[in-house]
GROMACS .gro file of C-alpha atoms in nm:
model
  445
    1UNK     CA    1   0.000   0.000   0.000
    2UNK     CA    2   0.132   0.346  -0.090
    3UNK     CA    3   0.203   0.586   0.200
    4UNK     CA    4  -0.079   0.827   0.278
    5UNK     CA    5  -0.066   1.181   0.139
    6UNK     CA    6  -0.175   1.431   0.405
    7UNK     CA    7  -0.237   1.806   0.377
    8UNK     CA    8  -0.204   2.027   0.689
    9UNK     CA    9  -0.355   2.378   0.674
   10UNK     CA   10  -0.281   2.619   0.960
   11UNK     CA   11  -0.163   2.980   0.983
   12UNK     CA   12   0.048   2.891   1.290
   13UNK     CA   13   0.385   2.752   1.171
   14UNK     CA   14   0.449   2.583   1.507
   15UNK     CA   15   0.120   2.395   1.487
   16UNK     CA   16   0.195   2.294   1.126
   17UNK     CA   17   0.538   2.165   1.220
   18UNK     CA   18   0.402   1.966   1.513
   19UNK     CA   19   0.135   1.802   1.296
   20UNK     CA   20   0.392   1.730   1.026
   21UNK     CA   21   0.618   1.549   1.274
   22UNK     CA   22   0.331   1.344   1.414
   23UNK     CA   23   0.152   1.263   1.087
   24UNK     CA   24   0.481   1.193   0.914
   25UNK     CA   25   0.461   0.848   1.075
   26UNK     CA   26   0.154   0.780   0.858
   27UNK     CA   27   0.278   0.917   0.527
   28UNK     CA   28   0.391   1.221   0.331
   29UNK     CA   29   0.279   1.556   0.476
   30UNK     CA   30   0.231   1.876   0.274
   31UNK     CA   31   0.177   2.213   0.447
   32UNK     CA   32  -0.029   2.521   0.359
   33UNK     CA   33  -0.065   2.841   0.559
   34UNK     CA   34  -0.412   2.946   0.440
   35UNK     CA   35  -0.713   2.824   0.237
   36UNK     CA   36  -0.586   2.985  -0.086
   37UNK     CA   37  -0.253   2.803  -0.061
   38UNK     CA   38  -0.437   2.482   0.029
   39UNK     CA   39  -0.644   2.508  -0.289
   40UNK     CA   40  -0.325   2.560  -0.490
   41UNK     CA   41  -0.163   2.254  -0.328
   42UNK     CA   42  -0.466   2.040  -0.412
   43UNK     CA   43  -0.465   2.161  -0.772
   44UNK     CA   44  -0.090   2.128  -0.828
   45UNK     CA   45   0.008   1.824  -0.623
   46UNK     CA   46  -0.283   1.593  -0.691
   47UNK     CA   47  -0.531   1.427  -0.455
   48UNK     CA   48  -0.468   1.393  -0.081
   49UNK     CA   49  -0.585   1.105   0.138
   50UNK     CA   50  -0.645   1.320   0.448
   51UNK     CA   51  -0.671   1.693   0.526
   52UNK     CA   52  -0.615   1.863   0.865
   53UNK     CA   53  -0.728   2.226   0.877
   54UNK     CA   54  -0.739   2.487   1.150
   55UNK     CA   55  -1.087   2.628   1.201
   56UNK     CA   56  -0.997   2.991   1.275
   57UNK     CA   57  -0.717   3.160   1.079
   58UNK     CA   58  -0.783   3.530   1.153
   59UNK     CA   59  -0.546   3.670   0.892
   60UNK     CA   60  -0.602   3.402   0.629
   61UNK     CA   61  -0.961   3.285   0.623
   62UNK     CA   62  -1.198   3.028   0.766
   63UNK     CA   63  -1.125   2.656   0.782
   64UNK     CA   64  -1.469   2.601   0.631
   65UNK     CA   65  -1.327   2.734   0.303
   66UNK     CA   66  -1.081   2.444   0.306
   67UNK     CA   67  -1.359   2.201   0.391
   68UNK     CA   68  -1.574   2.325   0.102
   69UNK     CA   69  -1.280   2.305  -0.140
   70UNK     CA   70  -1.209   1.945  -0.041
   71UNK     CA   71  -1.575   1.845  -0.054
   72UNK     CA   72  -1.605   1.996  -0.403
   73UNK     CA   73  -1.296   1.837  -0.557
   74UNK     CA   74  -1.204   1.541  -0.334
   75UNK     CA   75  -1.538   1.424  -0.193
   76UNK     CA   76  -1.397   1.097  -0.057
   77UNK     CA   77  -1.110   1.265   0.132
   78UNK     CA   78  -1.181   1.301   0.505
   79UNK     CA   79  -1.125   1.646   0.661
   80UNK     CA   80  -1.033   1.683   1.029
   81UNK     CA   81  -1.094   2.028   1.174
   82UNK     CA   82  -0.864   2.166   1.445
   83UNK     CA   83  -1.025   2.419   1.676
   84UNK     CA   84  -0.934   2.630   1.976
   85UNK     CA   85  -1.100   2.531   2.302
   86UNK     CA   86  -1.349   2.817   2.279
   87UNK     CA   87  -1.461   2.749   1.924
   88UNK     CA   88  -1.642   2.417   1.963
   89UNK     CA   89  -1.962   2.555   1.805
   90UNK     CA   90  -1.770   2.624   1.484
   91UNK     CA   91  -1.629   2.273   1.493
   92UNK     CA   92  -1.976   2.126   1.525
   93UNK     CA   93  -2.088   2.336   1.228
   94UNK     CA   94  -1.805   2.186   1.027
   95UNK     CA   95  -1.919   1.834   1.118
   96UNK     CA   96  -2.267   1.917   0.989
   97UNK     CA   97  -2.108   2.037   0.664
   98UNK     CA   98  -1.915   1.716   0.607
   99UNK     CA   99  -1.600   1.719   0.823
  100UNK     CA  100  -1.489   1.376   0.943
  101UNK     CA  101  -1.405   1.486   1.300
  102UNK     CA  102  -1.261   1.773   1.501
  103UNK     CA  103  -0.976   1.810   1.752
  104UNK     CA  104  -0.924   2.087   2.004
  105UNK     CA  105  -0.603   2.273   2.088
  106UNK     CA  106  -0.374   2.219   2.270
  107UNK     CA  107  -0.311   1.895   2.084
  108UNK     CA  108  -0.355   1.552   2.237
  109UNK     CA  109  -0.096   1.344   2.051
  110UNK     CA  110  -0.277   1.013   2.104
  111UNK     CA  111  -0.606   1.163   1.985
  112UNK     CA  112  -0.444   1.302   1.669
  113UNK     CA  113  -0.298   0.966   1.572
  114UNK     CA  114  -0.613   0.775   1.662
  115UNK     CA  115  -0.844   1.001   1.458
  116UNK     CA  116  -0.601   1.018   1.166
  117UNK     CA  117  -0.575   0.639   1.144
  118UNK     CA  118  -0.952   0.605   1.163
  119UNK     CA  119  -0.999   0.863   0.885
  120UNK     CA  120  -0.743   0.693   0.659
  121UNK     CA  121  -0.909   0.357   0.717
  122UNK     CA  122  -1.243   0.504   0.613
  123UNK     CA  123  -1.082   0.644   0.297
  124UNK     CA  124  -0.936   0.302   0.219
  125UNK     CA  125  -1.272   0.130   0.269
  126UNK     CA  126  -1.451   0.381   0.044
  127UNK     CA  127  -1.199   0.321  -0.234
  128UNK     CA  128  -1.215  -0.055  -0.185
  129UNK     CA  129  -1.595  -0.054  -0.204
  130UNK     CA  130  -1.586   0.157  -0.519
  131UNK     CA  131  -1.339  -0.086  -0.674
  132UNK     CA  132  -1.562  -0.380  -0.583
  133UNK     CA  133  -1.867  -0.205  -0.730
  134UNK     CA  134  -1.677  -0.152  -1.053
  135UNK     CA  135  -1.585  -0.518  -1.061
  136UNK     CA  136  -1.948  -0.612  -1.008
  137UNK     CA  137  -2.057  -0.369  -1.281
  138UNK     CA  138  -1.790  -0.497  -1.518
  139UNK     CA  139  -1.896  -0.854  -1.451
  140UNK     CA  140  -2.269  -0.790  -1.469
  141UNK     CA  141  -2.465  -1.063  -1.641
  142UNK     CA  142  -2.623  -0.861  -1.920
  143UNK     CA  143  -2.882  -1.005  -2.157
  144UNK     CA  144  -3.229  -1.155  -2.173
  145UNK     CA  145  -3.186  -1.428  -2.435
  146UNK     CA  146  -3.346  -1.766  -2.353
  147UNK     CA  147  -3.005  -1.931  -2.310
  148UNK     CA  148  -2.887  -1.668  -2.064
  149UNK     CA  149  -3.215  -1.668  -1.872
  150UNK     CA  150  -3.168  -2.040  -1.815
  151UNK     CA  151  -2.820  -1.969  -1.675
  152UNK     CA  152  -2.969  -1.707  -1.439
  153UNK     CA  153  -3.215  -1.966  -1.304
  154UNK     CA  154  -2.945  -2.230  -1.255
  155UNK     CA  155  -2.717  -1.980  -1.076
  156UNK     CA  156  -2.998  -1.883  -0.840
  157UNK     CA  157  -3.072  -2.247  -0.756
  158UNK     CA  158  -2.710  -2.358  -0.721
  159UNK     CA  159  -2.603  -2.056  -0.514
  160UNK     CA  160  -2.801  -2.170  -0.212
  161UNK     CA  161  -2.600  -2.495  -0.192
  162UNK     CA  162  -2.232  -2.573  -0.135
  163UNK     CA  163  -2.200  -2.851  -0.394
  164UNK     CA  164  -1.927  -2.827  -0.661
  165UNK     CA  165  -2.019  -2.657  -0.987
  166UNK     CA  166  -1.865  -2.709  -1.331
  167UNK     CA  167  -1.898  -2.418  -1.575
  168UNK     CA  168  -1.831  -2.488  -1.941
  169UNK     CA  169  -1.817  -2.260  -2.241
  170UNK     CA  170  -1.586  -2.106  -2.496
  171UNK     CA  171  -1.313  -1.861  -2.401
  172UNK     CA  172  -1.453  -1.519  -2.315
  173UNK     CA  173  -1.811  -1.626  -2.243
  174UNK     CA  174  -1.791  -1.507  -1.880
  175UNK     CA  175  -1.722  -1.821  -1.677
  176UNK     CA  176  -1.545  -1.634  -1.396
  177UNK     CA  177  -1.829  -1.380  -1.391
  178UNK     CA  178  -2.077  -1.663  -1.328
  179UNK     CA  179  -1.851  -1.813  -1.059
  180UNK     CA  180  -1.841  -1.477  -0.881
  181UNK     CA  181  -2.220  -1.449  -0.908
  182UNK     CA  182  -2.252  -1.792  -0.745
  183UNK     CA  183  -2.026  -1.680  -0.462
  184UNK     CA  184  -2.199  -1.343  -0.408
  185UNK     CA  185  -2.542  -1.506  -0.386
  186UNK     CA  186  -2.431  -1.792  -0.161
  187UNK     CA  187  -2.420  -1.823   0.221
  188UNK     CA  188  -2.039  -1.807   0.174
  189UNK     CA  189  -2.047  -1.454   0.036
  190UNK     CA  190  -1.872  -1.313   0.346
  191UNK     CA  191  -1.581  -1.551   0.285
  192UNK     CA  192  -1.308  -1.518   0.024
  193UNK     CA  193  -1.345  -1.581  -0.348
  194UNK     CA  194  -1.009  -1.714  -0.467
  195UNK     CA  195  -0.963  -1.747  -0.846
  196UNK     CA  196  -0.688  -1.972  -0.983
  197UNK     CA  197  -0.586  -1.981  -1.348
  198UNK     CA  198  -0.476  -2.344  -1.373
  199UNK     CA  199  -0.353  -2.295  -1.727
  200UNK     CA  200  -0.103  -2.031  -1.616
  201UNK     CA  201   0.067  -2.234  -1.340
  202UNK     CA  202   0.315  -2.512  -1.411
  203UNK     CA  203   0.247  -2.861  -1.276
  204UNK     CA  204   0.552  -2.835  -1.047
  205UNK     CA  205   0.418  -2.520  -0.880
  206UNK     CA  206   0.046  -2.606  -0.882
  207UNK     CA  207   0.071  -2.850  -0.591
  208UNK     CA  208   0.235  -2.595  -0.362
  209UNK     CA  209   0.007  -2.316  -0.485
  210UNK     CA  210  -0.313  -2.504  -0.404
  211UNK     CA  211  -0.215  -2.702  -0.095
  212UNK     CA  212   0.074  -2.506   0.058
  213UNK     CA  213   0.409  -2.641   0.174
  214UNK     CA  214   0.628  -2.695   0.479
  215UNK     CA  215   0.958  -2.520   0.529
  216UNK     CA  216   1.238  -2.699   0.345
  217UNK     CA  217   0.999  -2.923   0.151
  218UNK     CA  218   1.172  -2.828  -0.174
  219UNK     CA  219   1.451  -2.600  -0.297
  220UNK     CA  220   1.354  -2.242  -0.226
  221UNK     CA  221   1.093  -2.325   0.041
  222UNK     CA  222   1.252  -2.105   0.306
  223UNK     CA  223   0.935  -2.091   0.511
  224UNK     CA  224   0.600  -2.264   0.556
  225UNK     CA  225   0.318  -2.136   0.337
  226UNK     CA  226  -0.057  -2.184   0.336
  227UNK     CA  227  -0.209  -2.286   0.005
  228UNK     CA  228  -0.511  -2.140  -0.173
  229UNK     CA  229  -0.743  -2.408  -0.034
  230UNK     CA  230  -0.670  -2.278   0.315
  231UNK     CA  231  -0.698  -1.916   0.197
  232UNK     CA  232  -1.046  -1.997   0.064
  233UNK     CA  233  -1.163  -2.167   0.387
  234UNK     CA  234  -1.526  -2.069   0.440
  235UNK     CA  235  -1.548  -1.929   0.089
  236UNK     CA  236  -1.517  -2.032  -0.275
  237UNK     CA  237  -1.219  -2.160  -0.475
  238UNK     CA  238  -1.256  -2.102  -0.849
  239UNK     CA  239  -1.040  -2.334  -1.059
  240UNK     CA  240  -1.038  -2.186  -1.408
  241UNK     CA  241  -0.921  -2.407  -1.697
  242UNK     CA  242  -0.941  -2.718  -1.480
  243UNK     CA  243  -0.874  -2.931  -1.789
  244UNK     CA  244  -0.509  -2.821  -1.783
  245UNK     CA  245  -0.435  -2.974  -1.440
  246UNK     CA  246  -0.192  -3.267  -1.442
  247UNK     CA  247  -0.249  -3.619  -1.298
  248UNK     CA  248  -0.076  -3.569  -0.962
  249UNK     CA  249  -0.276  -3.260  -0.872
  250UNK     CA  250  -0.594  -3.425  -1.003
  251UNK     CA  251  -0.549  -3.700  -0.743
  252UNK     CA  252  -0.502  -3.443  -0.465
  253UNK     CA  253  -0.806  -3.246  -0.579
  254UNK     CA  254  -1.014  -3.563  -0.567
  255UNK     CA  255  -0.906  -3.624  -0.206
  256UNK     CA  256  -0.985  -3.264  -0.110
  257UNK     CA  257  -1.336  -3.296  -0.258
  258UNK     CA  258  -1.401  -3.640  -0.105
  259UNK     CA  259  -1.252  -3.590   0.240
  260UNK     CA  260  -1.268  -3.216   0.292
  261UNK     CA  261  -0.899  -3.210   0.378
  262UNK     CA  262  -0.564  -3.138   0.213
  263UNK     CA  263  -0.198  -3.212   0.288
  264UNK     CA  264   0.069  -2.949   0.252
  265UNK     CA  265   0.373  -3.045   0.049
  266UNK     CA  266   0.631  -3.192   0.289
  267UNK     CA  267   0.379  -3.263   0.569
  268UNK     CA  268   0.193  -3.582   0.654
  269UNK     CA  269  -0.075  -3.438   0.883
  270UNK     CA  270  -0.400  -3.352   0.702
  271UNK     CA  271  -0.558  -3.008   0.727
  272UNK     CA  272  -0.938  -2.977   0.728
  273UNK     CA  273  -1.080  -2.723   0.483
  274UNK     CA  274  -1.433  -2.601   0.424
  275UNK     CA  275  -1.428  -2.482   0.064
  276UNK     CA  276  -1.676  -2.474  -0.219
  277UNK     CA  277  -1.504  -2.562  -0.546
  278UNK     CA  278  -1.628  -2.407  -0.869
  279UNK     CA  279  -1.438  -2.524  -1.177
  280UNK     CA  280  -1.447  -2.401  -1.535
  281UNK     CA  281  -1.316  -2.519  -1.868
  282UNK     CA  282  -1.337  -2.454  -2.241
  283UNK     CA  283  -1.234  -2.813  -2.310
  284UNK     CA  284  -1.443  -3.129  -2.353
  285UNK     CA  285  -1.359  -3.308  -2.028
  286UNK     CA  286  -1.540  -3.625  -2.131
  287UNK     CA  287  -1.317  -3.646  -2.438
  288UNK     CA  288  -1.011  -3.592  -2.217
  289UNK     CA  289  -1.132  -3.874  -1.991
  290UNK     CA  290  -1.158  -4.101  -2.295
  291UNK     CA  291  -0.802  -4.003  -2.390
  292UNK     CA  292  -0.673  -4.084  -2.042
  293UNK     CA  293  -0.586  -3.720  -1.970
  294UNK     CA  294  -0.846  -3.651  -1.699
  295UNK     CA  295  -0.971  -3.867  -1.412
  296UNK     CA  296  -1.329  -3.982  -1.455
  297UNK     CA  297  -1.389  -3.993  -1.078
  298UNK     CA  298  -1.269  -3.631  -1.045
  299UNK     CA  299  -1.502  -3.524  -1.328
  300UNK     CA  300  -1.797  -3.680  -1.144
  301UNK     CA  301  -1.698  -3.496  -0.824
  302UNK     CA  302  -1.669  -3.162  -1.004
  303UNK     CA  303  -1.973  -3.194  -1.228
  304UNK     CA  304  -2.245  -3.205  -0.961
  305UNK     CA  305  -2.410  -2.893  -1.104
  306UNK     CA  306  -2.331  -2.814  -1.467
  307UNK     CA  307  -2.368  -2.464  -1.610
  308UNK     CA  308  -2.305  -2.415  -1.981
  309UNK     CA  309  -2.259  -2.063  -2.118
  310UNK     CA  310  -2.367  -2.022  -2.480
  311UNK     CA  311  -2.131  -1.834  -2.713
  312UNK     CA  312  -2.226  -1.481  -2.811
  313UNK     CA  313  -2.308  -1.580  -3.171
  314UNK     CA  314  -2.589  -1.798  -3.029
  315UNK     CA  315  -2.746  -1.510  -2.840
  316UNK     CA  316  -2.716  -1.217  -3.079
  317UNK     CA  317  -3.023  -1.055  -2.925
  318UNK     CA  318  -2.805  -0.971  -2.622
  319UNK     CA  319  -2.534  -0.789  -2.818
  320UNK     CA  320  -2.706  -0.447  -2.829
  321UNK     CA  321  -2.759  -0.451  -2.450
  322UNK     CA  322  -2.397  -0.557  -2.397
  323UNK     CA  323  -2.268  -0.280  -2.625
  324UNK     CA  324  -2.470  -0.020  -2.431
  325UNK     CA  325  -2.349  -0.167  -2.100
  326UNK     CA  326  -1.982  -0.155  -2.199
  327UNK     CA  327  -2.020   0.189  -2.358
  328UNK     CA  328  -2.158   0.325  -2.029
  329UNK     CA  329  -1.890   0.141  -1.829
  330UNK     CA  330  -1.602   0.288  -2.032
  331UNK     CA  331  -1.758   0.628  -2.112
  332UNK     CA  332  -1.545   0.937  -2.061
  333UNK     CA  333  -1.698   1.212  -1.849
  334UNK     CA  334  -1.986   0.988  -1.748
  335UNK     CA  335  -2.172   1.038  -2.077
  336UNK     CA  336  -2.225   0.720  -2.279
  337UNK     CA  337  -2.184   0.764  -2.656
  338UNK     CA  338  -2.449   0.719  -2.921
  339UNK     CA  339  -2.402   0.403  -3.130
  340UNK     CA  340  -2.516   0.460  -3.488
  341UNK     CA  341  -2.769   0.211  -3.625
  342UNK     CA  342  -2.534   0.079  -3.893
  343UNK     CA  343  -2.257   0.022  -3.640
  344UNK     CA  344  -2.492  -0.166  -3.406
  345UNK     CA  345  -2.615  -0.381  -3.694
  346UNK     CA  346  -2.263  -0.478  -3.788
  347UNK     CA  347  -2.170  -0.549  -3.426
  348UNK     CA  348  -2.475  -0.774  -3.401
  349UNK     CA  349  -2.390  -0.955  -3.725
  350UNK     CA  350  -2.030  -1.036  -3.628
  351UNK     CA  351  -1.962  -1.386  -3.489
  352UNK     CA  352  -1.735  -1.276  -3.198
  353UNK     CA  353  -1.491  -1.569  -3.166
  354UNK     CA  354  -1.364  -1.412  -2.842
  355UNK     CA  355  -1.722  -1.371  -2.715
  356UNK     CA  356  -1.816  -1.115  -2.447
  357UNK     CA  357  -1.455  -1.041  -2.352
  358UNK     CA  358  -1.371  -0.952  -2.712
  359UNK     CA  359  -1.682  -0.734  -2.743
  360UNK     CA  360  -1.589  -0.535  -2.432
  361UNK     CA  361  -1.233  -0.482  -2.558
  362UNK     CA  362  -1.358  -0.365  -2.898
  363UNK     CA  363  -1.606  -0.117  -2.744
  364UNK     CA  364  -1.342   0.015  -2.500
  365UNK     CA  365  -1.094   0.065  -2.786
  366UNK     CA  366  -1.354   0.245  -2.999
  367UNK     CA  367  -1.435   0.483  -2.713
  368UNK     CA  368  -1.068   0.555  -2.645
  369UNK     CA  369  -1.009   0.667  -3.003
  370UNK     CA  370  -1.344   0.834  -3.077
  371UNK     CA  371  -1.376   1.212  -3.031
  372UNK     CA  372  -1.723   1.276  -3.174
  373UNK     CA  373  -1.937   1.095  -2.917
  374UNK     CA  374  -2.101   0.892  -3.195
  375UNK     CA  375  -1.971   0.543  -3.272
  376UNK     CA  376  -1.998   0.444  -3.637
  377UNK     CA  377  -1.869   0.145  -3.837
  378UNK     CA  378  -1.541   0.327  -3.896
  379UNK     CA  379  -1.469   0.316  -3.520
  380UNK     CA  380  -1.444  -0.062  -3.518
  381UNK     CA  381  -1.160  -0.274  -3.659
  382UNK     CA  382  -1.179  -0.513  -3.951
  383UNK     CA  383  -1.367  -0.732  -4.010
  384UNK     CA  384  -1.631  -0.593  -3.773
  385UNK     CA  385  -1.662  -0.242  -3.913
  386UNK     CA  386  -1.619  -0.354  -4.273
  387UNK     CA  387  -1.881  -0.628  -4.277
  388UNK     CA  388  -2.069  -0.617  -4.611
  389UNK     CA  389  -2.413  -0.461  -4.583
  390UNK     CA  390  -2.579  -0.743  -4.774
  391UNK     CA  391  -2.475  -0.986  -4.498
  392UNK     CA  392  -2.654  -0.797  -4.224
  393UNK     CA  393  -2.967  -0.662  -4.393
  394UNK     CA  394  -2.911  -0.301  -4.299
  395UNK     CA  395  -3.203  -0.064  -4.318
  396UNK     CA  396  -2.976   0.202  -4.460
  397UNK     CA  397  -2.930   0.416  -4.149
  398UNK     CA  398  -2.662   0.649  -4.289
  399UNK     CA  399  -2.727   0.991  -4.128
  400UNK     CA  400  -2.512   1.289  -4.212
  401UNK     CA  401  -2.234   1.409  -3.981
  402UNK     CA  402  -2.451   1.709  -3.885
  403UNK     CA  403  -2.736   1.480  -3.786
  404UNK     CA  404  -2.505   1.256  -3.582
  405UNK     CA  405  -2.369   1.563  -3.403
  406UNK     CA  406  -2.723   1.684  -3.334
  407UNK     CA  407  -2.821   1.345  -3.192
  408UNK     CA  408  -2.519   1.334  -2.963
  409UNK     CA  409  -2.568   1.692  -2.841
  410UNK     CA  410  -2.930   1.609  -2.760
  411UNK     CA  411  -2.817   1.291  -2.584
  412UNK     CA  412  -2.569   1.482  -2.365
  413UNK     CA  413  -2.829   1.751  -2.288
  414UNK     CA  414  -3.074   1.484  -2.175
  415UNK     CA  415  -2.801   1.323  -1.963
  416UNK     CA  416  -2.749   1.646  -1.765
  417UNK     CA  417  -3.120   1.710  -1.718
  418UNK     CA  418  -3.145   1.994  -1.970
  419UNK     CA  419  -2.862   2.204  -1.820
  420UNK     CA  420  -2.723   2.370  -2.133
  421UNK     CA  421  -2.414   2.512  -1.962
  422UNK     CA  422  -2.315   2.170  -1.831
  423UNK     CA  423  -2.392   2.007  -2.167
  424UNK     CA  424  -2.171   2.262  -2.345
  425UNK     CA  425  -1.891   2.197  -2.095
  426UNK     CA  426  -1.905   1.822  -2.148
  427UNK     CA  427  -1.908   1.867  -2.526
  428UNK     CA  428  -1.616   2.112  -2.512
  429UNK     CA  429  -1.807   2.391  -2.690
  430UNK     CA  430  -1.966   2.722  -2.595
  431UNK     CA  431  -2.342   2.766  -2.556
  432UNK     CA  432  -2.377   2.930  -2.897
  433UNK     CA  433  -2.221   2.628  -3.067
  434UNK     CA  434  -2.440   2.398  -2.862
  435UNK     CA  435  -2.751   2.575  -2.993
  436UNK     CA  436  -2.624   2.533  -3.349
  437UNK     CA  437  -2.564   2.163  -3.295
  438UNK     CA  438  -2.914   2.113  -3.154
  439UNK     CA  439  -3.073   2.300  -3.446
  440UNK     CA  440  -2.888   2.101  -3.716
  441UNK     CA  441  -3.118   1.923  -3.961
  442UNK     CA  442  -3.070   1.660  -4.229
  443UNK     CA  443  -3.015   1.835  -4.566
  444UNK     CA  444  -3.302   1.815  -4.810
  445UNK     CA  445  -3.271   1.587  -5.112
   0.00000   0.00000   0.00000
């Protein structure tokens, strides 16, 4: 974790120096002598994780100015107000206006450190929750096709149990997304979800990675280490690309599923584990059993509940919803772009060998390079954007550039609730140009 960045605002240099010495144990401390300098520090030196500000700075301004500046530009950054003994009312006002806490002078060293650590922990939790929400949004199961609706039903039923689940489907269909959905909806949701890419770990390392090892059990084992089965105790272990696991680890996985226990490499004593195993593969495991490459008894243990994810080409009716979802997820400035009808038709017609993962990457790339706010066929790479019209039965939606600009301007205006100044700011134009864009019409034949 990076050291915290803390801003101290006080017109008293002795107070600033004292806070810098104390808070320096928690991270990097920047000083400012008044609200104006504090605003400059925030603008020039980037975001801060925590702000301490004096409440009353007679020759410089009010600490509430600092509070308002932080709330406006760094809403997740906690602000701790420092007040003189006789100014508690002002401190309480600051709490009502969003301050995290207040401290009175003369300073209590223990109180300063205690409140600062609590504030930084809150900041960390806010950022962690935002990151988790993004992951959930990114992994949202989007679509209403019959095949996907059946998957929804099976996930809902299986989530309530702890039996192993095998998820099959082509690369990029969202197998890990479904595994996470199973975990989130299960009684184990408060436990850990541990994903393992079995195809990316060599056979020699897989045993230690999954089951742990004792000190000195092999060259380089300088200390004992818990494996991922133990890390996932009480939660879910997701074994992606299970078909790539070798015979030795297959035998150990079978024992873990049958007995509910594992043995660390170099130890003889078993360790009990309470783990739900969800496995996934893009291979035909029955064919691998027939070839002698996968244990039949392990397949039976893994395949208690079977979820199959259809490829994107078999649920084309979901593509438009997925495009809109990914466009909103990757939109710049919070405004999702308009996708022209021809572009959407060609996206829907494409077979997507990389499935949902490929679609997201293509939409994200198009947004990164597009400056108009309207995605057309030219924004997508071959062969997607160059698919012949006759293959997709286009209705001939080929609006002019002026009309596309008008549509996007109207879209942005609707997004900001009709606020023309805000719409102009997001579009990077003045209000006069915005009016011209909104008034643009298709030229007459």
